[in-house]
Amino acid sequence: MDTLIRCYRDADAGRVVALWEAVLPDSAPHNEPAIALRKKLEADRKLLFVAEAEGSIVGAVMGGYDGHRGWIYSLAVAPGHRGQGIGTALVRRVEAALAALGCLKVNLQVRASNHGVVRFYERIGYDVEERVSMGKRLYE
């Protein structure tokens, strides 16, 4: 099956949200897929990519760049399409887009308990860095 990695289109919204809801469960309100997508589109859409196979969205990823470091967020591949290189292709597309913007380093965060995803990123060249990840919610 041929898979096309392409830029996000507005018509993809419902399918991307459904994919993220299925693949990236999270109870934090700021990670709710529809909100995350809306906020991303308001800020910058050029680092938002999807994987399309036979007319279906089977993967999606968001990138971010603040002029100093790049970030990868919300990488998801539909369970029936895993193991085909789609996740790797999405990451490589974000990396290429970030490099074209002058980005020198890419970061991402993975839950420590998500061992399979940690192994995935290690296989494609990412290392676990000894850092303390901190955050502050700006909503109640």
PDB file of C-alpha atoms in Angstrom:
ATOM      1  CA  MET A   1       0.000   0.000   0.000  1.00  0.00           C
ATOM      2  CA  ASP A   2       1.383   3.391  -0.983  1.00  0.00           C
ATOM      3  CA  THR A   3       1.363   6.038   1.705  1.00  0.00           C
ATOM      4  CA  LEU A   4       1.674   9.727   0.938  1.00  0.00           C
ATOM      5  CA  ILE A   5       3.167  12.063   3.548  1.00  0.00           C
ATOM      6  CA  ARG A   6       1.744  15.497   2.878  1.00  0.00           C
ATOM      7  CA  CYS A   7       0.914  18.823   4.449  1.00  0.00           C
ATOM      8  CA  TYR A   8      -2.272  19.022   6.462  1.00  0.00           C
ATOM      9  CA  ARG A   9      -5.396  20.334   4.713  1.00  0.00           C
ATOM     10  CA  ASP A  10      -8.449  21.804   6.442  1.00  0.00           C
ATOM     11  CA  ALA A  11     -10.567  18.914   5.149  1.00  0.00           C
ATOM     12  CA  ASP A  12      -8.382  16.553   7.265  1.00  0.00           C
ATOM     13  CA  ALA A  13      -9.510  18.032  10.595  1.00  0.00           C
ATOM     14  CA  GLY A  14     -12.110  15.464  11.625  1.00  0.00           C
ATOM     15  CA  ARG A  15      -9.970  12.510  10.617  1.00  0.00           C
ATOM     16  CA  VAL A  16      -6.877  13.851  12.381  1.00  0.00           C
ATOM     17  CA  VAL A  17      -8.831  14.536  15.572  1.00  0.00           C
ATOM     18  CA  ALA A  18     -10.357  11.035  15.450  1.00  0.00           C
ATOM     19  CA  LEU A  19      -6.909   9.482  14.960  1.00  0.00           C
ATOM     20  CA  TRP A  20      -5.407  11.408  17.872  1.00  0.00           C
ATOM     21  CA  GLU A  21      -8.376  10.555  20.098  1.00  0.00           C
ATOM     22  CA  ALA A  22      -7.915   6.864  19.321  1.00  0.00           C
ATOM     23  CA  VAL A  23      -4.130   6.708  19.537  1.00  0.00           C
ATOM     24  CA  LEU A  24      -3.098   9.412  22.025  1.00  0.00           C
ATOM     25  CA  PRO A  25      -5.347   9.077  25.054  1.00  0.00           C
ATOM     26  CA  ASP A  26      -4.698  11.795  27.610  1.00  0.00           C
ATOM     27  CA  SER A  27      -6.853  13.383  30.239  1.00  0.00           C
ATOM     28  CA  ALA A  28      -5.149  16.805  30.331  1.00  0.00           C
ATOM     29  CA  PRO A  29      -7.499  19.412  28.821  1.00  0.00           C
ATOM     30  CA  HIS A  30      -4.687  21.147  26.921  1.00  0.00           C
ATOM     31  CA  ASN A  31      -3.974  17.878  25.080  1.00  0.00           C
ATOM     32  CA  GLU A  32      -7.555  17.350  23.896  1.00  0.00           C
ATOM     33  CA  PRO A  33      -7.091  16.700  20.149  1.00  0.00           C
ATOM     34  CA  ALA A  34      -9.614  19.214  18.792  1.00  0.00           C
ATOM     35  CA  ILE A  35      -8.151  21.968  20.969  1.00  0.00           C
ATOM     36  CA  ALA A  36      -4.560  21.039  20.096  1.00  0.00           C
ATOM     37  CA  LEU A  37      -5.354  21.096  16.387  1.00  0.00           C
ATOM     38  CA  ARG A  38      -7.212  24.405  16.576  1.00  0.00           C
ATOM     39  CA  LYS A  39      -4.369  26.033  18.532  1.00  0.00           C
ATOM     40  CA  LYS A  40      -1.764  24.682  16.106  1.00  0.00           C
ATOM     41  CA  LEU A  41      -3.663  26.023  13.109  1.00  0.00           C
ATOM     42  CA  GLU A  42      -4.024  29.430  14.766  1.00  0.00           C
ATOM     43  CA  ALA A  43      -0.273  29.602  15.411  1.00  0.00           C
ATOM     44  CA  ASP A  44       1.355  27.951  12.400  1.00  0.00           C
ATOM     45  CA  ARG A  45       0.236  25.241  10.018  1.00  0.00           C
ATOM     46  CA  LYS A  46       3.455  24.664   8.082  1.00  0.00           C
ATOM     47  CA  LEU A  47       4.726  21.995  10.498  1.00  0.00           C
ATOM     48  CA  LEU A  48       1.598  19.835  10.467  1.00  0.00           C
ATOM     49  CA  PHE A  49       1.702  16.688   8.333  1.00  0.00           C
ATOM     50  CA  VAL A  50      -0.483  13.674   7.651  1.00  0.00           C
ATOM     51  CA  ALA A  51       0.044  10.231   6.188  1.00  0.00           C
ATOM     52  CA  GLU A  52      -2.630   9.267   3.681  1.00  0.00           C
ATOM     53  CA  ALA A  53      -3.204   5.759   2.348  1.00  0.00           C
ATOM     54  CA  GLU A  54      -6.044   4.901  -0.022  1.00  0.00           C
ATOM     55  CA  GLY A  55      -7.875   8.111   0.875  1.00  0.00           C
ATOM     56  CA  SER A  56      -7.651   7.554   4.642  1.00  0.00           C
ATOM     57  CA  ILE A  57      -5.588   9.475   7.168  1.00  0.00           C
ATOM     58  CA  VAL A  58      -3.441   6.795   8.800  1.00  0.00           C
ATOM     59  CA  GLY A  59      -0.933   9.040  10.557  1.00  0.00           C
ATOM     60  CA  ALA A  60      -0.356  12.586  11.713  1.00  0.00           C
ATOM     61  CA  VAL A  61       2.291  14.664  13.431  1.00  0.00           C
ATOM     62  CA  MET A  62       2.812  18.246  14.572  1.00  0.00           C
ATOM     63  CA  GLY A  63       6.097  20.064  14.727  1.00  0.00           C
ATOM     64  CA  GLY A  64       7.002  23.283  16.451  1.00  0.00           C
ATOM     65  CA  TYR A  65       9.880  25.726  16.150  1.00  0.00           C
ATOM     66  CA  ASP A  66      10.643  28.701  18.351  1.00  0.00           C
ATOM     67  CA  GLY A  67      13.763  29.849  16.488  1.00  0.00           C
ATOM     68  CA  HIS A  68      16.021  27.935  18.855  1.00  0.00           C
ATOM     69  CA  ARG A  69      14.810  24.338  19.074  1.00  0.00           C
ATOM     70  CA  GLY A  70      12.331  22.239  17.213  1.00  0.00           C
ATOM     71  CA  TRP A  71       9.734  19.984  18.784  1.00  0.00           C
ATOM     72  CA  ILE A  72       7.763  16.970  17.687  1.00  0.00           C
ATOM     73  CA  TYR A  73       4.260  16.565  19.088  1.00  0.00           C
ATOM     74  CA  SER A  74       1.355  14.199  18.693  1.00  0.00           C
ATOM     75  CA  LEU A  75       2.888  11.605  16.390  1.00  0.00           C
ATOM     76  CA  ALA A  76       0.223   8.986  15.782  1.00  0.00           C
ATOM     77  CA  VAL A  77      -0.136   6.073  13.386  1.00  0.00           C
ATOM     78  CA  ALA A  78      -3.330   4.042  13.163  1.00  0.00           C
ATOM     79  CA  PRO A  79      -2.805   0.610  14.767  1.00  0.00           C
ATOM     80  CA  GLY A  80      -3.499  -1.302  11.548  1.00  0.00           C
ATOM     81  CA  HIS A  81      -0.789   0.652   9.724  1.00  0.00           C
ATOM     82  CA  ARG A  82       2.062   0.370  12.188  1.00  0.00           C
ATOM     83  CA  GLY A  83       5.302  -1.358  11.289  1.00  0.00           C
ATOM     84  CA  GLN A  84       5.223  -0.007   7.722  1.00  0.00           C
ATOM     85  CA  GLY A  85       7.569   2.955   8.230  1.00  0.00           C
ATOM     86  CA  ILE A  86       4.791   5.557   8.409  1.00  0.00           C
ATOM     87  CA  GLY A  87       5.839   6.913  11.808  1.00  0.00           C
ATOM     88  CA  THR A  88       9.436   7.174  10.664  1.00  0.00           C
ATOM     89  CA  ALA A  89       8.385   8.921   7.446  1.00  0.00           C
ATOM     90  CA  LEU A  90       6.300  11.452   9.392  1.00  0.00           C
ATOM     91  CA  VAL A  91       9.199  12.180  11.758  1.00  0.00           C
ATOM     92  CA  ARG A  92      11.620  12.564   8.848  1.00  0.00           C
ATOM     93  CA  ARG A  93       9.215  15.006   7.149  1.00  0.00           C
ATOM     94  CA  VAL A  94       9.051  17.158  10.294  1.00  0.00           C
ATOM     95  CA  GLU A  95      12.833  16.978  10.692  1.00  0.00           C
ATOM     96  CA  ALA A  96      13.352  18.112   7.088  1.00  0.00           C
ATOM     97  CA  ALA A  97      10.908  20.992   7.496  1.00  0.00           C
ATOM     98  CA  LEU A  98      12.606  22.053  10.729  1.00  0.00           C
ATOM     99  CA  ALA A  99      16.067  21.839   9.165  1.00  0.00           C
ATOM    100  CA  ALA A 100      14.854  24.030   6.281  1.00  0.00           C
ATOM    101  CA  LEU A 101      13.892  26.650   8.893  1.00  0.00           C
ATOM    102  CA  GLY A 102      17.426  26.567  10.343  1.00  0.00           C
ATOM    103  CA  CYS A 103      16.636  24.352  13.317  1.00  0.00           C
ATOM    104  CA  LEU A 104      19.692  22.621  14.782  1.00  0.00           C
ATOM    105  CA  LYS A 105      18.110  20.325  17.408  1.00  0.00           C
ATOM    106  CA  VAL A 106      14.781  18.563  17.802  1.00  0.00           C
ATOM    107  CA  ASN A 107      13.214  17.643  21.135  1.00  0.00           C
ATOM    108  CA  LEU A 108      10.220  15.554  22.052  1.00  0.00           C
ATOM    109  CA  GLN A 109       8.637  14.173  25.167  1.00  0.00           C
ATOM    110  CA  VAL A 110       7.381  10.641  25.739  1.00  0.00           C
ATOM    111  CA  ARG A 111       5.826   9.227  28.864  1.00  0.00           C
ATOM    112  CA  ALA A 112       8.490   7.165  30.635  1.00  0.00           C
ATOM    113  CA  SER A 113       6.033   4.278  30.898  1.00  0.00           C
ATOM    114  CA  ASN A 114       5.533   4.161  27.110  1.00  0.00           C
ATOM    115  CA  HIS A 115       8.465   1.835  26.455  1.00  0.00           C
ATOM    116  CA  GLY A 116       7.439   0.922  22.904  1.00  0.00           C
ATOM    117  CA  VAL A 117       7.407   4.547  21.800  1.00  0.00           C
ATOM    118  CA  VAL A 118      10.738   5.209  23.519  1.00  0.00           C
ATOM    119  CA  ARG A 119      12.234   2.252  21.593  1.00  0.00           C
ATOM    120  CA  PHE A 120      10.714   3.565  18.349  1.00  0.00           C
ATOM    121  CA  TYR A 121      12.406   6.942  18.744  1.00  0.00           C
ATOM    122  CA  GLU A 122      15.709   5.327  19.768  1.00  0.00           C
ATOM    123  CA  ARG A 123      15.625   3.189  16.599  1.00  0.00           C
ATOM    124  CA  ILE A 124      15.358   6.313  14.443  1.00  0.00           C
ATOM    125  CA  GLY A 125      18.213   8.158  16.133  1.00  0.00           C
ATOM    126  CA  TYR A 126      16.813   9.867  19.226  1.00  0.00           C
ATOM    127  CA  ASP A 127      18.477   9.521  22.620  1.00  0.00           C
ATOM    128  CA  VAL A 128      17.049   9.757  26.099  1.00  0.00           C
ATOM    129  CA  GLU A 129      18.554  12.909  27.595  1.00  0.00           C
ATOM    130  CA  GLU A 130      18.904  13.373  31.324  1.00  0.00           C
ATOM    131  CA  ARG A 131      16.595  16.315  31.862  1.00  0.00           C
ATOM    132  CA  VAL A 132      13.790  17.216  34.181  1.00  0.00           C
ATOM    133  CA  SER A 133      10.669  18.047  32.218  1.00  0.00           C
ATOM    134  CA  MET A 134       8.689  20.780  33.926  1.00  0.00           C
ATOM    135  CA  GLY A 135       5.445  22.443  33.032  1.00  0.00           C
ATOM    136  CA  LYS A 136       2.863  24.844  34.317  1.00  0.00           C
ATOM    137  CA  ARG A 137      -0.766  24.925  33.261  1.00  0.00           C
ATOM    138  CA  LEU A 138      -2.073  28.406  32.531  1.00  0.00           C
ATOM    139  CA  TYR A 139      -5.704  27.395  32.954  1.00  0.00           C
ATOM    140  CA  GLU A 140      -7.761  26.129  35.859  1.00  0.00           C
TER     141      GLU A 140
END
